[in-house]
Structures are given as structure tokens and as C-alpha cells.
Amino acid sequence: ETLLLLGRSKLERRNAAGALAPLQEAVAARRRFFPAESWRTAEAELALGLCLQQLGRGEEAEPLLRHGLAGAGDRHGEHSLV
């Protein structure tokens, strides 16, 4: 949780480069402890996808964003924009 919060905080401050490592670690941790279809995993993947997109790494970001948005919908409801 702490790594995800740290990464998000850096993203909000427009520091995508600084957010990358904590978000990568957050995704790895969530994948270890939660199922792939868990909203918790999706939430971290979405944040990492946004980070990669801001860094101009759209091809890497796309699958994370797609999976993250799909999983976030599971938590927030089908018609939520998160």
C-alpha cells in the first residue's frame, strides 16, 4: 500500500520518473499476494500504466491500462469511471 501511495504522490507532482520504481514494486507485490483479477492488482497496474504513459512508453502502458480499468470496474461498478 505504501509503495502505491508513494508512486501516486509522485505522479500527482508530475514526477513520473520518480514514480516508476515504487509503482513497479507495488504491482509486483500485488501480483504476489492477490489474484490477477483482483481489483487491488488492477489498481496498481492502472497507476503504473498511467506512469508509463506519462513517460512516453505507451506500448508498455496499454495492457496495464486496459487490465487496470477492467479490474477497477469490478470494484467500483460497471459504469464507473474510477
mmCIF file of N, CA and C in Angstrom, residues 25-68:
data_model
loop_
_atom_site.group_PDB
_atom_site.id
_atom_site.type_symbol
_atom_site.label_atom_id
_atom_site.label_comp_id
_atom_site.label_asym_id
_atom_site.label_seq_id
_atom_site.Cartn_x
_atom_site.Cartn_y
_atom_site.Cartn_z
ATOM 1 N N GLU A 25 7.261 -1.850 -8.095
ATOM 2 C CA GLU A 25 7.320 -2.703 -6.906
ATOM 3 C C GLU A 25 5.917 -2.983 -6.367
ATOM 4 N N ALA A 26 5.046 -1.983 -6.415
ATOM 5 C CA ALA A 26 3.672 -2.162 -5.941
ATOM 6 C C ALA A 26 2.942 -3.200 -6.785
ATOM 7 N N VAL A 27 3.113 -3.130 -8.096
ATOM 8 C CA VAL A 27 2.476 -4.107 -8.987
ATOM 9 C C VAL A 27 3.022 -5.502 -8.691
ATOM 10 N N ALA A 28 4.324 -5.630 -8.558
ATOM 11 C CA ALA A 28 4.931 -6.935 -8.282
ATOM 12 C C ALA A 28 4.407 -7.510 -6.965
ATOM 13 N N ALA A 29 4.302 -6.690 -5.945
ATOM 14 C CA ALA A 29 3.810 -7.150 -4.650
ATOM 15 C C ALA A 29 2.353 -7.574 -4.731
ATOM 16 N N ARG A 30 1.545 -6.771 -5.402
ATOM 17 C CA ARG A 30 0.126 -7.114 -5.514
ATOM 18 C C ARG A 30 -0.072 -8.390 -6.322
ATOM 19 N N ARG A 31 0.741 -8.584 -7.334
ATOM 20 C CA ARG A 31 0.631 -9.819 -8.133
ATOM 21 C C ARG A 31 1.031 -11.042 -7.312
ATOM 22 N N ARG A 32 1.942 -10.846 -6.348
ATOM 23 C CA ARG A 32 2.340 -11.960 -5.480
ATOM 24 C C ARG A 32 1.249 -12.327 -4.483
ATOM 25 N N PHE A 33 0.546 -11.314 -3.959
ATOM 26 C CA PHE A 33 -0.378 -11.543 -2.851
ATOM 27 C C PHE A 33 -1.851 -11.616 -3.233
ATOM 28 N N PHE A 34 -2.204 -11.166 -4.425
ATOM 29 C CA PHE A 34 -3.603 -11.159 -4.841
ATOM 30 C C PHE A 34 -3.748 -11.827 -6.204
ATOM 31 N N PRO A 35 -4.917 -12.352 -6.495
ATOM 32 C CA PRO A 35 -5.144 -12.940 -7.824
ATOM 33 C C PRO A 35 -5.043 -11.871 -8.920
ATOM 34 N N ALA A 36 -4.742 -12.308 -10.122
ATOM 35 C CA ALA A 36 -4.608 -11.381 -11.256
ATOM 36 C C ALA A 36 -5.879 -10.583 -11.477
ATOM 37 N N GLU A 37 -7.043 -11.181 -11.200
ATOM 38 C CA GLU A 37 -8.313 -10.495 -11.444
ATOM 39 C C GLU A 37 -8.763 -9.624 -10.266
ATOM 40 N N SER A 38 -7.972 -9.539 -9.213
ATOM 41 C CA SER A 38 -8.316 -8.724 -8.051
ATOM 42 C C SER A 38 -8.284 -7.239 -8.393
ATOM 43 N N TRP A 39 -9.227 -6.497 -7.836
ATOM 44 C CA TRP A 39 -9.230 -5.045 -8.053
ATOM 45 C C TRP A 39 -7.985 -4.417 -7.451
ATOM 46 N N ARG A 40 -7.413 -5.028 -6.429
ATOM 47 C CA ARG A 40 -6.197 -4.489 -5.814
ATOM 48 C C ARG A 40 -5.012 -4.552 -6.787
ATOM 49 N N THR A 41 -4.928 -5.638 -7.509
ATOM 50 C CA THR A 41 -3.887 -5.767 -8.526
ATOM 51 C C THR A 41 -4.143 -4.775 -9.654
ATOM 52 N N ALA A 42 -5.397 -4.689 -10.082
ATOM 53 C CA ALA A 42 -5.764 -3.784 -11.172
ATOM 54 C C ALA A 42 -5.477 -2.334 -10.820
ATOM 55 N N GLU A 43 -5.720 -1.959 -9.578
ATOM 56 C CA GLU A 43 -5.486 -0.586 -9.135
ATOM 57 C C GLU A 43 -4.009 -0.209 -9.273
ATOM 58 N N ALA A 44 -3.123 -1.120 -8.900
ATOM 59 C CA ALA A 44 -1.689 -0.851 -9.019
ATOM 60 C C ALA A 44 -1.259 -0.837 -10.488
ATOM 61 N N GLU A 45 -1.817 -1.748 -11.278
ATOM 62 C CA GLU A 45 -1.480 -1.783 -12.709
ATOM 63 C C GLU A 45 -1.942 -0.503 -13.410
ATOM 64 N N LEU A 46 -3.079 -0.001 -13.036
ATOM 65 C CA LEU A 46 -3.584 1.238 -13.622
ATOM 66 C C LEU A 46 -2.629 2.395 -13.321
ATOM 67 N N ALA A 47 -2.195 2.494 -12.080
ATOM 68 C CA ALA A 47 -1.264 3.566 -11.711
ATOM 69 C C ALA A 47 0.050 3.440 -12.482
ATOM 70 N N LEU A 48 0.566 2.210 -12.587
ATOM 71 C CA LEU A 48 1.806 2.008 -13.343
ATOM 72 C C LEU A 48 1.598 2.330 -14.820
ATOM 73 N N GLY A 49 0.449 1.958 -15.362
ATOM 74 C CA GLY A 49 0.148 2.274 -16.758
ATOM 75 C C GLY A 49 0.121 3.777 -17.004
ATOM 76 N N LEU A 50 -0.477 4.518 -16.091
ATOM 77 C CA LEU A 50 -0.518 5.981 -16.225
ATOM 78 C C LEU A 50 0.895 6.564 -16.168
ATOM 79 N N CYS A 51 1.702 6.015 -15.288
ATOM 80 C CA CYS A 51 3.088 6.463 -15.166
ATOM 81 C C CYS A 51 3.847 6.228 -16.470
ATOM 82 N N LEU A 52 3.739 5.017 -16.993
ATOM 83 C CA LEU A 52 4.429 4.697 -18.247
ATOM 84 C C LEU A 52 3.939 5.572 -19.392
ATOM 85 N N GLN A 53 2.658 5.855 -19.408
ATOM 86 C CA GLN A 53 2.102 6.719 -20.448
ATOM 87 C C GLN A 53 2.719 8.117 -20.351
ATOM 88 N N GLN A 54 2.833 8.625 -19.134
ATOM 89 C CA GLN A 54 3.431 9.950 -18.945
ATOM 90 C C GLN A 54 4.901 9.976 -19.345
ATOM 91 N N LEU A 55 5.543 8.828 -19.261
ATOM 92 C CA LEU A 55 6.944 8.742 -19.662
ATOM 93 C C LEU A 55 7.116 8.503 -21.157
ATOM 94 N N GLY A 56 5.997 8.455 -21.886
ATOM 95 C CA GLY A 56 6.059 8.244 -23.326
ATOM 96 C C GLY A 56 6.247 6.792 -23.719
ATOM 97 N N ARG A 57 5.890 5.881 -22.826
ATOM 98 C CA ARG A 57 6.064 4.448 -23.068
ATOM 99 C C ARG A 57 4.687 3.800 -23.248
ATOM 100 N N GLY A 58 3.969 4.313 -24.230
ATOM 101 C CA GLY A 58 2.584 3.924 -24.457
ATOM 102 C C GLY A 58 2.375 2.455 -24.739
ATOM 103 N N GLU A 59 3.286 1.825 -25.465
ATOM 104 C CA GLU A 59 3.117 0.397 -25.778
ATOM 105 C C GLU A 59 3.167 -0.458 -24.519
ATOM 106 N N GLU A 60 4.020 -0.086 -23.580
ATOM 107 C CA GLU A 60 4.089 -0.809 -22.304
ATOM 108 C C GLU A 60 2.878 -0.477 -21.436
ATOM 109 N N ALA A 61 2.399 0.741 -21.540
ATOM 110 C CA ALA A 61 1.295 1.204 -20.701
ATOM 111 C C ALA A 61 -0.040 0.582 -21.083
ATOM 112 N N GLU A 62 -0.270 0.374 -22.359
ATOM 113 C CA GLU A 62 -1.594 -0.032 -22.840
ATOM 114 C C GLU A 62 -2.165 -1.276 -22.157
ATOM 115 N N PRO A 63 -1.440 -2.404 -22.090
ATOM 116 C CA PRO A 63 -2.041 -3.575 -21.448
ATOM 117 C C PRO A 63 -2.322 -3.357 -19.960
ATOM 118 N N LEU A 64 -1.457 -2.598 -19.301
ATOM 119 C CA LEU A 64 -1.687 -2.300 -17.887
ATOM 120 C C LEU A 64 -2.929 -1.422 -17.709
ATOM 121 N N LEU A 65 -3.081 -0.441 -18.580
ATOM 122 C CA LEU A 65 -4.247 0.435 -18.503
ATOM 123 C C LEU A 65 -5.537 -0.336 -18.781
ATOM 124 N N ARG A 66 -5.507 -1.188 -19.785
ATOM 125 C CA ARG A 66 -6.700 -1.980 -20.115
ATOM 126 C C ARG A 66 -7.091 -2.902 -18.959
ATOM 127 N N HIS A 67 -6.120 -3.628 -18.436
ATOM 128 C CA HIS A 67 -6.399 -4.547 -17.332
ATOM 129 C C HIS A 67 -6.789 -3.766 -16.077
ATOM 130 N N GLY A 68 -6.104 -2.673 -15.837
ATOM 131 C CA GLY A 68 -6.406 -1.857 -14.666
ATOM 132 C C GLY A 68 -7.801 -1.283 -14.701
#
